[in-house]
Short mmCIF file of C-alpha atoms in Angstrom, two decimals:
data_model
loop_
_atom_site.label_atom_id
_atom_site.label_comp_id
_atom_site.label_asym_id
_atom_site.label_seq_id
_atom_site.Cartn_x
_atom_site.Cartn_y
_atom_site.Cartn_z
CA UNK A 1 0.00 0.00 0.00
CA UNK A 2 1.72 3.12 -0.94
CA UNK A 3 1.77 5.97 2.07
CA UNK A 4 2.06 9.56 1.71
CA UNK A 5 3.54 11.37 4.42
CA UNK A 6 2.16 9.14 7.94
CA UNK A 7 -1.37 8.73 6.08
CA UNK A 8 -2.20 5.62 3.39
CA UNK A 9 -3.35 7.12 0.19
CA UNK A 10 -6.86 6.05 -1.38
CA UNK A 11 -7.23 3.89 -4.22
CA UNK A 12 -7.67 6.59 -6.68
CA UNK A 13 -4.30 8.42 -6.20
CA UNK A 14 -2.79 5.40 -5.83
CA UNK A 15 -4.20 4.84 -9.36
CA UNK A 16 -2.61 7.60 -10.39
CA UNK A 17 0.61 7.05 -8.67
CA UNK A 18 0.81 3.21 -10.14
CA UNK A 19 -0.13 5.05 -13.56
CA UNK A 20 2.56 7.46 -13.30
CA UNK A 21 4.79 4.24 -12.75
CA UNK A 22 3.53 3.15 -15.55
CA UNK A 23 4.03 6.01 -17.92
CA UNK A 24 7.02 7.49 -16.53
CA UNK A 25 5.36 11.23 -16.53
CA UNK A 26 2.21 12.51 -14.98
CA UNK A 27 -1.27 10.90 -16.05
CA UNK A 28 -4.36 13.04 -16.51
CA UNK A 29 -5.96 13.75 -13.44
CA UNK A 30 -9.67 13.03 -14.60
CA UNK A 31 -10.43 9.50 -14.36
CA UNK A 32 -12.06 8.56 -17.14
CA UNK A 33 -9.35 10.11 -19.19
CA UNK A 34 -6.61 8.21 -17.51
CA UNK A 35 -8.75 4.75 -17.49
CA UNK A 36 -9.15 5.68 -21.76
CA UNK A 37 -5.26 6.20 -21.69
CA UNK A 38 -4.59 2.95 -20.10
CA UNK A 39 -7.09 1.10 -22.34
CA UNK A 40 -5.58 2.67 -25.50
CA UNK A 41 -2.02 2.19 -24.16
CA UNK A 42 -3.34 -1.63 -23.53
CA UNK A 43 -4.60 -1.41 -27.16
CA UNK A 44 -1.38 -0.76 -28.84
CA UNK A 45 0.22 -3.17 -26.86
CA UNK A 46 2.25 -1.08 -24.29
CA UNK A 47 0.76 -2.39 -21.22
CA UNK A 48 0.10 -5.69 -20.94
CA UNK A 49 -3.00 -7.06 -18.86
CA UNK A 50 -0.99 -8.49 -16.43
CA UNK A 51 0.09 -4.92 -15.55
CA UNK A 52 -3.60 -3.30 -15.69
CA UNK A 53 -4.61 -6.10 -12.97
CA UNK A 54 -1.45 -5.67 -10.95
CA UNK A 55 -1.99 -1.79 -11.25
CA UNK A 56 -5.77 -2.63 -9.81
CA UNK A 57 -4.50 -5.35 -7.22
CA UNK A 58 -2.11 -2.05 -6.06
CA UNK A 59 -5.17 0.35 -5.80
CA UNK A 60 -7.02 -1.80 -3.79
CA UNK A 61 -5.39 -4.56 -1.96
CA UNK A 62 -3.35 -4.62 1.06
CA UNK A 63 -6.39 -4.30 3.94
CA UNK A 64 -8.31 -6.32 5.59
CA UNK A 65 -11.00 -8.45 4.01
CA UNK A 66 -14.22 -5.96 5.31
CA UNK A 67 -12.07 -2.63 4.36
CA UNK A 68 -11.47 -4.20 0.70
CA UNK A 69 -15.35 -5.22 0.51
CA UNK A 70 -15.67 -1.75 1.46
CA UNK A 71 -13.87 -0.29 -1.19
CA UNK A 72 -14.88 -2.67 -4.07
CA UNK A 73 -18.60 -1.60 -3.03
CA UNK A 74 -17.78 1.90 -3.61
CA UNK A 75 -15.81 0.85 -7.37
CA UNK A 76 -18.80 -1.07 -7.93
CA UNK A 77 -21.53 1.92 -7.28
CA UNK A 78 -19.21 4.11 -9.86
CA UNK A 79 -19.03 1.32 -12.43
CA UNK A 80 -22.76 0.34 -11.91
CA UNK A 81 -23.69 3.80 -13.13
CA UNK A 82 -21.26 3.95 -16.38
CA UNK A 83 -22.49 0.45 -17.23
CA UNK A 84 -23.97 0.62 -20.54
CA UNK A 85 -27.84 0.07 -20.79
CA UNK A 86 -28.06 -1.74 -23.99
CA UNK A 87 -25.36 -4.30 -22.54
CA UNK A 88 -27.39 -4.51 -20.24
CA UNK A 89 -30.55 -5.25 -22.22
CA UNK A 90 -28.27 -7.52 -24.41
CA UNK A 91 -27.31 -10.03 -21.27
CA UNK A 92 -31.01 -10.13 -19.58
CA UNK A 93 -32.24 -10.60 -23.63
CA UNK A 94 -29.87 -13.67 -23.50
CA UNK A 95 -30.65 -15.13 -20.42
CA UNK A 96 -34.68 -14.62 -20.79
CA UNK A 97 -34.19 -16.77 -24.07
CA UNK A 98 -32.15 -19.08 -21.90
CA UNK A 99 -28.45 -18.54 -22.28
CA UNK A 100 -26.06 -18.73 -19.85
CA UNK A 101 -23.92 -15.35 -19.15
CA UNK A 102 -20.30 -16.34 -18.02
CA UNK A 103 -18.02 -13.03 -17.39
CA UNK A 104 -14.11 -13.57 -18.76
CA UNK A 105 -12.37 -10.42 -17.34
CA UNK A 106 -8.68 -8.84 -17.19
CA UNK A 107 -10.00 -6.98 -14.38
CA UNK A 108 -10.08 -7.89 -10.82
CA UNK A 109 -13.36 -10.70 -10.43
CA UNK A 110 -14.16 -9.35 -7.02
CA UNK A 111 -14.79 -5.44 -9.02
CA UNK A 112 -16.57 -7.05 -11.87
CA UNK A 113 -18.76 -9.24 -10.11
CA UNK A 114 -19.69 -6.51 -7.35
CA UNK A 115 -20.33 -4.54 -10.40
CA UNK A 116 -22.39 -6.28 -12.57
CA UNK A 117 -24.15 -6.84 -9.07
CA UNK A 118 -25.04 -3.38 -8.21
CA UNK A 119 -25.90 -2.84 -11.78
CA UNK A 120 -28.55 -5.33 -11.55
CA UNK A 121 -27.08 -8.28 -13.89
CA UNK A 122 -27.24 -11.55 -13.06
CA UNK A 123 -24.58 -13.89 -14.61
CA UNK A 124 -23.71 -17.51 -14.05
CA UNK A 125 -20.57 -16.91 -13.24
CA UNK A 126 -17.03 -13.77 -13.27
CA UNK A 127 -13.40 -15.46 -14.15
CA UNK A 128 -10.77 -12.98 -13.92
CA UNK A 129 -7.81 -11.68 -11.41
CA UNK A 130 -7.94 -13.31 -7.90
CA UNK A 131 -6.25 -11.69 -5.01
CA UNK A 132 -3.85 -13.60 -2.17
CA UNK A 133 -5.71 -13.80 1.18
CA UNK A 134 -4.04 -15.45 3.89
CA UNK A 135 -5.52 -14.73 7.84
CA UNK A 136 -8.39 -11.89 6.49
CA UNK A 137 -5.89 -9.91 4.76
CA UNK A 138 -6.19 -9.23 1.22
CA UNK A 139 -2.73 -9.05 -0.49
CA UNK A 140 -1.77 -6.70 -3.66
CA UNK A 141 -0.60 -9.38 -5.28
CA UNK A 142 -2.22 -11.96 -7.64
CA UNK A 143 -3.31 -15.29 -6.83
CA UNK A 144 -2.98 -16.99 -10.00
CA UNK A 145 -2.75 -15.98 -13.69
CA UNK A 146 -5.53 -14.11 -15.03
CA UNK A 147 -7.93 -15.91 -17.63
CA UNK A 148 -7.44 -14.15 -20.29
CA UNK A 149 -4.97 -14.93 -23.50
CA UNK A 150 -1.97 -16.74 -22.18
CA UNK A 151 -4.04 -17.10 -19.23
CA UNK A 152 -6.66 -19.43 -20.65
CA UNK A 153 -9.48 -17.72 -23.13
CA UNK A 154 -8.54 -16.45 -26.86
#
């Protein structure tokens, strides 16, 4: 967890501080911007998606089990509302004609499935990053590879 001064920084400047790692100069402030530079930066094959889930295991993790619930619950109320309302309508369309709706991510399960919760979908299942837990405390660090091109889905 990275600490500024004697207080621990929140997950969004440590976003920024694990982007400016990233970039070697100073990412745009505004988050949306900086999440679209990180996406296009994945997109031309800069950053891999090992280092976007690290970067999100680094924002996040490090705290207890209830504190990271805590903060995954707030992610997931921001995400909820920039979810897209005809994906949406696409994955309850599928499932009312009797599809299942597994989620592959490169993201952090525990964000997408707390997302797509507060957002009202129902899937059968998220695959993506898992975070190390060992005695209730949730580790930066990833538990296993992520399930996503080398990882397991093409």
């Amino acid at each position: 967890m990275l600490v500024e001064g004697a207080r621990v920084l929140p997950p969004r400047s440590m976003l920024v501080e694990g982007a400016r790692a990233l970039f070697g100069h100073e990412p745009p402030k505004d988050f949306g911007a900086l999440g679209a530079l990180l996406m296009v930066r994945y997109a031309q094959g800069e950053i891999g998606i090992k280092a976007l889930c690290d970067l999100q295991a680094e924002c996040i993790a490090d705290r207890s089990r209830e504190d990271l619930d805590a903060v995954v619950a707030e992610i997931a109320a921001e995400g909820a509302r920039l979810f897209r309302p005809e994906v949406r309508a696409l994955l309850a369309e599928a499932r009312r004609h009797g599809f299942a709706v597994h989620v592959v991510s490169g993201s952090l399960a525990c964000v997408v499935r707390a997302t797509l919760d507060h957002a009202g979908v129902q899937v059968e299942s998220v695959s993506g990053g898992e975070l190390v837990e060992r005695d209730g405390w949730v580790h930066p660090e990833l538990a296993g590879e992520i399930p996503l091109f080398e990882g397991k889905s093409h």
